[in-house]
Amino acid sequence: AGRSRVFDIVGDGGGCVTLQGLIVTGGGAPAGGFGGGILCEGVCVEMRGCSVTGNSSPAGGGGLYADFGCPSLTVVNTAFIGNQSVFGGGGVGSAADVSTFTNVTFGRNTSEDDGGGLELGSLNTTTLTNCTISENTADVEGDGTGNGGGLYWPSGTVTFNNTVIAGNFDTPGNAGSGTLHPDASTLSGL
């Protein structure tokens, strides 16, 4: 039997779910599925004081994936460590309308594509306050297809407050071919 996702949070666009003081580990999304540890669809989600480690997804959001139908994702005092994904967002993939991260650590997450630590959707508004994004790797298999070892966002609005994005990799050891974007990648530049 294969691994399964730890939390599958599905709603109809109303209400809010709070996850507090949890350890989410060892989850795996089904074939082609998003969100190895946590999948959020159609509901706002708040996470406080959680640890999300060692989860994987064959699509996006190894630790957590917030789908397009999520009105908001709020994450406070939480760590995403050692998660992996194939298509993007090794630690977190968020397509939520509004994403807010406060006192959050993204570390040692990997993606075969974009956003080793965090991948953001193209239409959302995101704020990162007192966050650390470090030691994450995009394009972990080194074939030149991924960008933004720490953070990838193709467009949208991102606000940084006292946030560190450093020591990330675009291919293992930044040794890949093509243009490398080890810490962050965006169409607007960073």
GROMACS .gro file of C-alpha atoms in nm, residues 51-170:
model
  120
   51SER     CA    1   0.574   2.127   1.212
   52VAL     CA    2   0.537   1.989   0.859
   53THR     CA    3   0.822   1.751   0.773
   54GLY     CA    4   0.906   1.463   0.542
   55ASN     CA    5   0.598   1.476   0.318
   56SER     CA    6   0.594   1.432  -0.061
   57SER     CA    7   0.375   1.505  -0.361
   58PRO     CA    8   0.394   1.376  -0.719
   59ALA     CA    9   0.251   1.714  -0.821
   60GLY     CA   10   0.292   2.039  -0.617
   61GLY     CA   11   0.307   2.131  -0.251
   62GLY     CA   12   0.507   1.856  -0.084
   63GLY     CA   13   0.426   1.980   0.266
   64LEU     CA   14   0.111   2.184   0.196
   65TYR     CA   15  -0.087   2.282  -0.109
   66ALA     CA   16  -0.357   2.551  -0.098
   67ASP     CA   17  -0.567   2.526  -0.415
   68PHE     CA   18  -0.717   2.811  -0.622
   69GLY     CA   19  -1.047   2.780  -0.434
   70CYS     CA   20  -0.890   2.875  -0.098
   71PRO     CA   21  -0.984   3.230  -0.005
   72SER     CA   22  -0.694   3.258   0.241
   73LEU     CA   23  -0.401   3.071   0.391
   74THR     CA   24  -0.255   3.201   0.720
   75VAL     CA   25   0.053   3.029   0.864
   76VAL     CA   26   0.211   3.140   1.195
   77ASN     CA   27   0.502   2.996   1.400
   78THR     CA   28   0.533   2.693   1.174
   79ALA     CA   29   0.820   2.507   1.006
   80PHE     CA   30   0.822   2.328   0.669
   81ILE     CA   31   1.132   2.109   0.669
   82GLY     CA   32   1.246   1.831   0.434
   83ASN     CA   33   0.937   1.805   0.214
   84GLN     CA   34   0.952   1.729  -0.159
   85SER     CA   35   0.743   1.773  -0.472
   86VAL     CA   36   0.772   1.703  -0.842
   87PHE     CA   37   0.605   2.007  -1.005
   88GLY     CA   38   0.671   2.291  -0.760
   89GLY     CA   39   0.652   2.410  -0.404
   90GLY     CA   40   0.859   2.150  -0.223
   91GLY     CA   41   0.763   2.299   0.114
   92VAL     CA   42   0.446   2.489   0.022
   93GLY     CA   43   0.255   2.555  -0.298
   94SER     CA   44  -0.006   2.825  -0.254
   95ALA     CA   45  -0.261   2.937  -0.510
   96ALA     CA   46  -0.486   3.081  -0.235
   97ASP     CA   47  -0.624   3.429  -0.301
   98VAL     CA   48  -0.434   3.567   0.000
   99SER     CA   49  -0.141   3.397   0.172
  100THR     CA   50   0.015   3.526   0.495
  101PHE     CA   51   0.324   3.371   0.654
  102THR     CA   52   0.451   3.499   0.991
  103ASN     CA   53   0.748   3.348   1.179
  104VAL     CA   54   0.769   3.059   0.933
  105THR     CA   55   1.077   2.857   0.838
  106PHE     CA   56   1.116   2.685   0.501
  107GLY     CA   57   1.426   2.464   0.505
  108ARG     CA   58   1.575   2.167   0.317
  109ASN     CA   59   1.267   2.128   0.095
  110THR     CA   60   1.312   2.016  -0.266
  111SER     CA   61   1.127   2.036  -0.595
  112GLU     CA   62   1.206   1.885  -0.933
  113ASP     CA   63   1.055   2.200  -1.084
  114ASP     CA   64   1.009   2.553  -0.940
  115GLY     CA   65   1.009   2.679  -0.582
  116GLY     CA   66   1.205   2.439  -0.365
  117GLY     CA   67   1.085   2.615  -0.049
  118LEU     CA   68   0.774   2.803  -0.160
  119GLU     CA   69   0.586   2.841  -0.488
  120LEU     CA   70   0.314   3.104  -0.520
  121GLY     CA   71   0.029   3.125  -0.769
  122SER     CA   72   0.023   3.397  -1.031
  123LEU     CA   73  -0.291   3.572  -0.906
  124ASN     CA   74  -0.248   3.579  -0.530
  125THR     CA   75  -0.135   3.838  -0.277
  126THR     CA   76   0.125   3.717  -0.029
  127THR     CA   77   0.292   3.865   0.278
  128LEU     CA   78   0.597   3.711   0.446
  129THR     CA   79   0.692   3.854   0.786
  130ASN     CA   80   0.987   3.733   1.000
  131CYS     CA   81   1.032   3.429   0.776
  132THR     CA   82   1.344   3.233   0.685
  133ILE     CA   83   1.373   3.057   0.349
  134SER     CA   84   1.705   2.871   0.339
  135GLU     CA   85   1.871   2.550   0.215
  136ASN     CA   86   1.591   2.466  -0.030
  137THR     CA   87   1.653   2.332  -0.382
  138ALA     CA   88   1.457   2.373  -0.706
  139ASP     CA   89   1.534   2.160  -1.013
  140VAL     CA   90   1.674   1.896  -0.776
  141GLU     CA   91   1.730   1.650  -1.062
  142GLY     CA   92   1.938   1.914  -1.249
  143ASP     CA   93   1.769   1.903  -1.590
  144GLY     CA   94   1.732   2.283  -1.618
  145THR     CA   95   1.351   2.294  -1.579
  146GLY     CA   96   1.312   2.461  -1.238
  147ASN     CA   97   1.376   2.806  -1.091
  148GLY     CA   98   1.366   2.973  -0.754
  149GLY     CA   99   1.535   2.740  -0.508
  150GLY     CA  100   1.393   2.937  -0.217
  151LEU     CA  101   1.090   3.112  -0.366
  152TYR     CA  102   0.917   3.108  -0.702
  153TRP     CA  103   0.638   3.344  -0.798
  154PRO     CA  104   0.551   3.416  -1.161
  155SER     CA  105   0.345   3.728  -1.085
  156GLY     CA  106   0.106   3.862  -0.823
  157THR     CA  107   0.197   4.076  -0.524
  158VAL     CA  108   0.449   3.970  -0.260
  159THR     CA  109   0.542   4.184   0.041
  160PHE     CA  110   0.851   4.101   0.249
  161ASN     CA  111   0.891   4.223   0.609
  162ASN     CA  112   1.211   4.124   0.792
  163THR     CA  113   1.240   3.805   0.588
  164VAL     CA  114   1.561   3.622   0.494
  165ILE     CA  115   1.587   3.437   0.162
  166ALA     CA  116   1.941   3.302   0.134
  167GLY     CA  117   2.149   2.989   0.085
  168ASN     CA  118   1.907   2.817  -0.152
  169PHE     CA  119   1.991   2.625  -0.470
  170ASP     CA  120   1.868   2.614  -0.828
   0.00000   0.00000   0.00000
